Coordinates of C-alpha atoms in Angstrom, one line a residue:
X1 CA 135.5 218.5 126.7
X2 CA 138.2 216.3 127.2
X3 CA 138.5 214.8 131.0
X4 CA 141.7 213.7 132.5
X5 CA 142.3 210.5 134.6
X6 CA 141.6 211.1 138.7
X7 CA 144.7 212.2 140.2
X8 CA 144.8 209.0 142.3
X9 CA 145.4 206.7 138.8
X10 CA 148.5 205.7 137.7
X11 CA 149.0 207.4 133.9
X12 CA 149.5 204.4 131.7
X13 CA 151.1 204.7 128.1
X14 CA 151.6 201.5 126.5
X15 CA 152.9 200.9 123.3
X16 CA 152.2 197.5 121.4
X17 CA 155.6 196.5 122.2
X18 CA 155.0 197.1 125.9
X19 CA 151.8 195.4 126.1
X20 CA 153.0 192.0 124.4
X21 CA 156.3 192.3 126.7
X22 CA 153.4 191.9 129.8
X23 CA 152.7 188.6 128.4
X24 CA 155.5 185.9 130.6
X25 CA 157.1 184.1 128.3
X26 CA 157.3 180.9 130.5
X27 CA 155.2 178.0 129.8
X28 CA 152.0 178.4 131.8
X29 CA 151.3 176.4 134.7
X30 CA 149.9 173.0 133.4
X31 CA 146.6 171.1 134.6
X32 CA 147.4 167.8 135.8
X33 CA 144.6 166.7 133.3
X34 CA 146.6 168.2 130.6
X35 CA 149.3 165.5 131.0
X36 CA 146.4 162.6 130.1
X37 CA 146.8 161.5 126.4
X38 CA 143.8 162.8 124.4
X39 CA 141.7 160.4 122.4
X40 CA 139.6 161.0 119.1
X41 CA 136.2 161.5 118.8
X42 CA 134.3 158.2 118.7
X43 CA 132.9 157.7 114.8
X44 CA 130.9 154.6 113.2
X45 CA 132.3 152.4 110.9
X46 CA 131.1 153.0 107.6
X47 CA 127.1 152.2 107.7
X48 CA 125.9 148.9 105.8
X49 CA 126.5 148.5 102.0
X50 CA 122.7 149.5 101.1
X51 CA 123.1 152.8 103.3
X52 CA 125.9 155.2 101.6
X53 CA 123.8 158.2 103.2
X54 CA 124.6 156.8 106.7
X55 CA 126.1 159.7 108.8
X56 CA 129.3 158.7 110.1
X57 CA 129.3 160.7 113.8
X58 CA 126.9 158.8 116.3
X59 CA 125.8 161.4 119.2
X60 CA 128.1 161.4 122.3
X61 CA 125.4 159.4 124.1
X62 CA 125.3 157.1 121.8
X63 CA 128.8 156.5 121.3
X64 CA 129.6 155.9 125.0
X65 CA 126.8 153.6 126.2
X66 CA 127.8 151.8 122.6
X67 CA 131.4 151.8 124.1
X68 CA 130.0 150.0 127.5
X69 CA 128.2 147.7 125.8
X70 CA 131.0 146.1 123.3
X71 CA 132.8 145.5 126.5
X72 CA 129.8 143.2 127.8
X73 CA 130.7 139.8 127.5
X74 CA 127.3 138.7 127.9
X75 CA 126.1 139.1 124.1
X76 CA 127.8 135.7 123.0
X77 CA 126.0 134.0 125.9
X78 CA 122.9 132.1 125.9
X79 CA 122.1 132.0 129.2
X80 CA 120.1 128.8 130.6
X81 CA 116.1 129.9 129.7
X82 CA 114.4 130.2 133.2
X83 CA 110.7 128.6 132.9
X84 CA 107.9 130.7 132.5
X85 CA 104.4 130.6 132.3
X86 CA 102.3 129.2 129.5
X87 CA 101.3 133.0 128.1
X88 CA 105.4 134.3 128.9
X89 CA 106.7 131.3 127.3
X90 CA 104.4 131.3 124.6
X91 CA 105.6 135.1 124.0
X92 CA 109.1 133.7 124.0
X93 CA 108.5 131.5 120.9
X94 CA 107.0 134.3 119.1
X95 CA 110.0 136.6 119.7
X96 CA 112.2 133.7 119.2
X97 CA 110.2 132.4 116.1
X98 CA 110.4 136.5 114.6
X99 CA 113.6 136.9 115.0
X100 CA 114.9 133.4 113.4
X101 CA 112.8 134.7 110.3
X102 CA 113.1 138.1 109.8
X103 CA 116.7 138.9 111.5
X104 CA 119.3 137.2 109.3
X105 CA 123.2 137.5 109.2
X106 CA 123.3 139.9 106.6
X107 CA 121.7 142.4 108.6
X108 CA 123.3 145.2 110.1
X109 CA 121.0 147.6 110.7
X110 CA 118.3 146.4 113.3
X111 CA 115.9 148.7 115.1
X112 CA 114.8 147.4 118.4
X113 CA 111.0 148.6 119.6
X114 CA 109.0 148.3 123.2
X115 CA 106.7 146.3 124.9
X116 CA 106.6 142.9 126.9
X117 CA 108.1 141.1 124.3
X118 CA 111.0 142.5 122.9
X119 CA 113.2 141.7 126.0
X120 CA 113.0 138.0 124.4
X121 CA 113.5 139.4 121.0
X122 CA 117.0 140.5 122.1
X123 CA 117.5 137.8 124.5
X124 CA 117.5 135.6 121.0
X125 CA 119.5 138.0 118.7
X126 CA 122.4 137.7 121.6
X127 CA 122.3 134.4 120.8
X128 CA 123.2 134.8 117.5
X129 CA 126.4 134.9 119.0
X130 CA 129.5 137.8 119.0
X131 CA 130.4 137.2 115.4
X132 CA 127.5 138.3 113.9
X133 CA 126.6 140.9 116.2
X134 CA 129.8 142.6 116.0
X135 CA 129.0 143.7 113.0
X136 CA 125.4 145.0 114.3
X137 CA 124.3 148.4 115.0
X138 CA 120.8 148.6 117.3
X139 CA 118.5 151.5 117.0
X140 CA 116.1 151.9 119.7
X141 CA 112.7 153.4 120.0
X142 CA 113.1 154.4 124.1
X143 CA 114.5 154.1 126.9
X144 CA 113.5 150.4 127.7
X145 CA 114.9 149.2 124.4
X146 CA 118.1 151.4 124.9
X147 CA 118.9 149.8 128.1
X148 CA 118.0 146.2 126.7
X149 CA 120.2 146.9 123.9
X150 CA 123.1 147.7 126.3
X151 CA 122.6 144.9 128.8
X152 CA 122.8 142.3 126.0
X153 CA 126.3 143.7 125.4
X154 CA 125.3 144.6 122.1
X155 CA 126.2 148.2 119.9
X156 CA 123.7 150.9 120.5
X157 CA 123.2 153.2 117.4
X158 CA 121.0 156.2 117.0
X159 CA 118.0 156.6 113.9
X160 CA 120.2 159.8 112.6
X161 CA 123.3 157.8 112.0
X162 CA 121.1 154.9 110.3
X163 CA 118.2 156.5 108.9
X164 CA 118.1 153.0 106.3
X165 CA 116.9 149.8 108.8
X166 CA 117.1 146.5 107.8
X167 CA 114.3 144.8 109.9
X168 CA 112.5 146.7 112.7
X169 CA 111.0 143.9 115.4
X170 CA 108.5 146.1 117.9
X171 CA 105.5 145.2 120.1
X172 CA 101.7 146.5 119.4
X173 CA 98.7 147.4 121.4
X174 CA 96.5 145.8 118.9
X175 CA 97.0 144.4 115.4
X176 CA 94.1 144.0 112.8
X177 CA 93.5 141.3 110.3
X178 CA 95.0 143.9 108.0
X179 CA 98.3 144.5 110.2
X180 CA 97.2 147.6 111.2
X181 CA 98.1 148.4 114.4
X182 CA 97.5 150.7 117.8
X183 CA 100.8 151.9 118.8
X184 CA 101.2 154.5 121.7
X185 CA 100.5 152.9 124.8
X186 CA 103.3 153.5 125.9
X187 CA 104.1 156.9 124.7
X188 CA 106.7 156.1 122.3
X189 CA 104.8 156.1 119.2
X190 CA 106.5 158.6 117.7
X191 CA 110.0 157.4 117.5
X192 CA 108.7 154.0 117.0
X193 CA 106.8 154.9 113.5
X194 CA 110.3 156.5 112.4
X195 CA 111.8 153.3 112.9
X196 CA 108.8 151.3 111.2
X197 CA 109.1 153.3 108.4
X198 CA 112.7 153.5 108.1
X199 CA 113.1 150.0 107.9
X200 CA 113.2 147.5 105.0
X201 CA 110.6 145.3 107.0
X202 CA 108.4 146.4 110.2
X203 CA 107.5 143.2 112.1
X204 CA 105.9 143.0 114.9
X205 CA 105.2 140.8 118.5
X206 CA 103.2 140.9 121.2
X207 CA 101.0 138.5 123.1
X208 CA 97.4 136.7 121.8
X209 CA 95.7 139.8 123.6
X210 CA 96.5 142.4 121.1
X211 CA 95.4 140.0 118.2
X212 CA 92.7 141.6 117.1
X213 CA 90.1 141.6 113.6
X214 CA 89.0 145.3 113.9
X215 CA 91.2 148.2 115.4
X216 CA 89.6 149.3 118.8
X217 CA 88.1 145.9 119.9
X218 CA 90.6 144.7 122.0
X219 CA 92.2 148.3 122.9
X220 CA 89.5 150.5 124.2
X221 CA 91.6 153.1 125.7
X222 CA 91.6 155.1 121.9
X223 CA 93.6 156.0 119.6
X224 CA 96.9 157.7 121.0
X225 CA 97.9 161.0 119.7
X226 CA 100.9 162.9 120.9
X227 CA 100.5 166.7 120.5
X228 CA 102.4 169.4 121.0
X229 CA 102.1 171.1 125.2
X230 CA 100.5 174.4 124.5
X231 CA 98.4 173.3 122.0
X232 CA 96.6 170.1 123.9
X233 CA 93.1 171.7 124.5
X234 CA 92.5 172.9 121.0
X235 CA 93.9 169.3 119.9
X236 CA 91.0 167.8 122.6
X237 CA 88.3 169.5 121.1
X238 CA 89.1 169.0 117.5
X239 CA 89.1 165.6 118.2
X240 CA 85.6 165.7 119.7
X241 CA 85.0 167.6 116.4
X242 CA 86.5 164.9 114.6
X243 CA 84.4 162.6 116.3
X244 CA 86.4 160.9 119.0
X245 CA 83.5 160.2 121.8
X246 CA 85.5 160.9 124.8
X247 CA 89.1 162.3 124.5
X248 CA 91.6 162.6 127.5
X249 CA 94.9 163.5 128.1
X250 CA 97.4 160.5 129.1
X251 CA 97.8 161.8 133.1
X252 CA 101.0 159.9 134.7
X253 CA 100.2 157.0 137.1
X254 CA 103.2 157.5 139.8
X255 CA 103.6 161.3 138.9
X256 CA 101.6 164.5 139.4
X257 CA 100.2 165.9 135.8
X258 CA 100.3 165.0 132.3
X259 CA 102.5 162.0 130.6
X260 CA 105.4 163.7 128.8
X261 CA 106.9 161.5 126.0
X262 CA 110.3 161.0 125.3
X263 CA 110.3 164.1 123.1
X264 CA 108.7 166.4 126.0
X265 CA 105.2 166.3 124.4
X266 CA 101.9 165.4 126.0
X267 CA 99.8 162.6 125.2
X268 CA 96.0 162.3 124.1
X269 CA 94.0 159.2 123.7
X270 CA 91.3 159.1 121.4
X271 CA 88.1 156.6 121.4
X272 CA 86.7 156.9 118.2
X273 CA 83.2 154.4 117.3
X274 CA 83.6 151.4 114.8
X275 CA 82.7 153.1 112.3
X276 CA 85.8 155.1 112.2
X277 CA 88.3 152.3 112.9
X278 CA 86.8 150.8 110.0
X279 CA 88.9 153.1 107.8
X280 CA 92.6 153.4 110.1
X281 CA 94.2 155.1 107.6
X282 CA 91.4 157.5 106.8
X283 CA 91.6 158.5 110.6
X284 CA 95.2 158.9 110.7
X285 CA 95.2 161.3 107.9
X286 CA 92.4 163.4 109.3
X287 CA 93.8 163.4 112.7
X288 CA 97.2 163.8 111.6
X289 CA 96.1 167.2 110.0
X290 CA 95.1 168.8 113.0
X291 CA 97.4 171.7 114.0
X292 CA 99.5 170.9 117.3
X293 CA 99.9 167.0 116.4
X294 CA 103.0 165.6 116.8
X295 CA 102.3 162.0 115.7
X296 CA 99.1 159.3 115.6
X297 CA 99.3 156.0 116.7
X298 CA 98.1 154.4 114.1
X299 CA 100.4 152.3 111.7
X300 CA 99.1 151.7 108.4
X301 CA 100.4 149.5 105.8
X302 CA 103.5 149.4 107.7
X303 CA 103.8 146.0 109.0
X304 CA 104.6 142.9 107.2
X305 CA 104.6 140.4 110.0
X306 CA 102.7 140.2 113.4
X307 CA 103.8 136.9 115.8
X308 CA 101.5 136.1 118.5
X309 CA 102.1 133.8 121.9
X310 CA 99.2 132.7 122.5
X311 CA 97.9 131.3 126.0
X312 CA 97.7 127.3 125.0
X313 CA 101.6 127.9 124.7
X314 CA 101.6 128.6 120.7
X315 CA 102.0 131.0 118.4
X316 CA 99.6 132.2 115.4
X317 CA 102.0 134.1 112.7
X318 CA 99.8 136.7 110.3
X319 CA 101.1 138.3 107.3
X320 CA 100.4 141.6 105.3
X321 CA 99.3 139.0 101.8
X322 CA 96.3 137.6 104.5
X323 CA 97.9 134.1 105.2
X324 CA 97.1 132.9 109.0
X325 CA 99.4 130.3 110.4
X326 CA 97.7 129.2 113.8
X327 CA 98.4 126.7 116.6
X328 CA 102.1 126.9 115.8
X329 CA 104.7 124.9 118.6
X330 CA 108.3 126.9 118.2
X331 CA 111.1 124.9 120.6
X332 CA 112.7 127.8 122.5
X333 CA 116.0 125.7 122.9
X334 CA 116.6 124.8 119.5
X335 CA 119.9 127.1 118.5
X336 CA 119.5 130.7 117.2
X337 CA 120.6 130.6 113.7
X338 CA 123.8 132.6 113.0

């Protein structure tokens, strides 16, 4: 049965006609923000010549902090180098000496890694001066590298807008006589291999302490494995499984808990005996198989290039075809080429 309306509600009939005549016909009231000109999305130029897959839109992030940075001043300017310590200054030459070689004007594409020695790897492709650079986009693999990136004044890009590199300079935790490295110690090692492997040429720089002849030597602390939250404990005893002698998870040093990564995943690191380090890429298959990894930190066959500082002030250059180059003097203030 049909109920009528309580007595104490109006009856309303309206017709379309009525309805739409509610509507006021005035302009509505305006924002004052609405009175502010509107500006169009921020876009990339078109990506370098070798990339005609490069996606046009960077992320908002990305577009803004790249924004702040082109109005930096400070990219054109080589600042007066402050002196440093035999081992820092030898680390400046090797960044200086990696960047000279591998980074040249026709690049436009450059991804930017971690570790103590990149800050002088940008310090030296600033130096290259604004006209080359304007024409740069810089992909990092963190946060450390993003803000480096921005402080040098120079364009911040992201790895989906540029998934084609030119030359990827990045720091190791150890580096074979093979150019295999240990990558992870600080976490990163997953955006980091995207960006080795997305590149043309993966080079990398670090100090004479992570140049090493067998994987595991010289970094004790194991193999780094990023894995997936829920799924840590069954990835901790498949590595013991695997063979790993004492697995841990990464637990923060000025935190409660785990280490999360810069994707929200936890960390694991791995000691596995000689034996197994032997083989790297063996390793990283067989750990990389394991359901709830994320990523290994193990980069085989990746790297082309490693520079070391070493602590008598020079460098010692290794390259994937086996040549050595050692005892190496690099003059910091000689010009950056452009």
């Amino acid at each position: 049965m049909r109920r009528s309306p309580p007595s104490f509600l109006p009856s309303l009939r309206l017709s379309h006609r009525s309805v739409t005549s509610l509507v006021p016909r005035t302009n509505p009231v305006r924002s004052p923000l609405s009175s502010l000109p509107s500006y169009p999305a921020a876009t990339t130029p078109l990506g370098p010549s070798h990339n005609p897959y490069a996606i046009r839109t960077m992320s908002s992030n990305s577009s803004s902090a790249a924004a702040a940075a082109n109005h930096n001043p400070s990219a054109a300017k080589s600042a007066s180098l402050k002196p440093l310590d035999p081992v820092e200054g030898a680390k400046r030459a090797a960044a200086y000496a990696a960047v000279d070689n591998h980074v040249k004007p026709q690049h436009t594409v450059i991804g930017i890694g971690s570790g103590s020695t990149v800050p002088y790897v940008v310090e030296r492709i600033a130096q290259q001066g604004e006209a080359v650079n304007a024409k740069r986009w810089f992909v990092p693999t963190g946060f450390q590298s993003r803000e480096l990136i921005i402080d040098a004044g120079l364009k911040l890009g992201d790895v989906d807008s540029f998934p084609f590199i030119d030359v990827t300079i990045d720091g190791a935790d150890e580096v074979d006589n093979a150019l295999n490295c240990i990558k992870g110690g600080g976490a990163c090692h997953l955006r980091e291999k995207v960006l080795a492997e997305a590149a043309k040429e993966f080079v990398v720089v670090a100090d004479y302490r992570k140049n090493g002849s067998l994987l595991g030597s010289k970094w004790a602390q194991g193999v780094p494995v990023e894995v997936a939250p829920f799924a840590y404990a069954k990835v901790l005893q498949n590595l013991k499984r695997l063979g790993s002698t004492n697995p841990q998870l990464r637990m923060g040093k000025a935190k409660a808990g785990p280490v999360v990564t810069d994707n929200g995943n936890f960390c694991i690191d791995a000691p596995f005996p000689e034996t197994y380090m032997r083989d790297p890429s063996d390793l990283l298959v067989r750990i990389k198989l394991i359901t709830g990894v994320v990523e290994v930190g193990l980069f085989c066959g990746i790297c082309k290039s490693a520079y070391f500082g070493n602590e008598d002030g020079t460098i010692t250059i290794k390259s994937v075809d086996g040549k050595v180059q050692e005892g190496l003097a690099f003059d910091v203030n000689t010009p950056a080429l452009k």
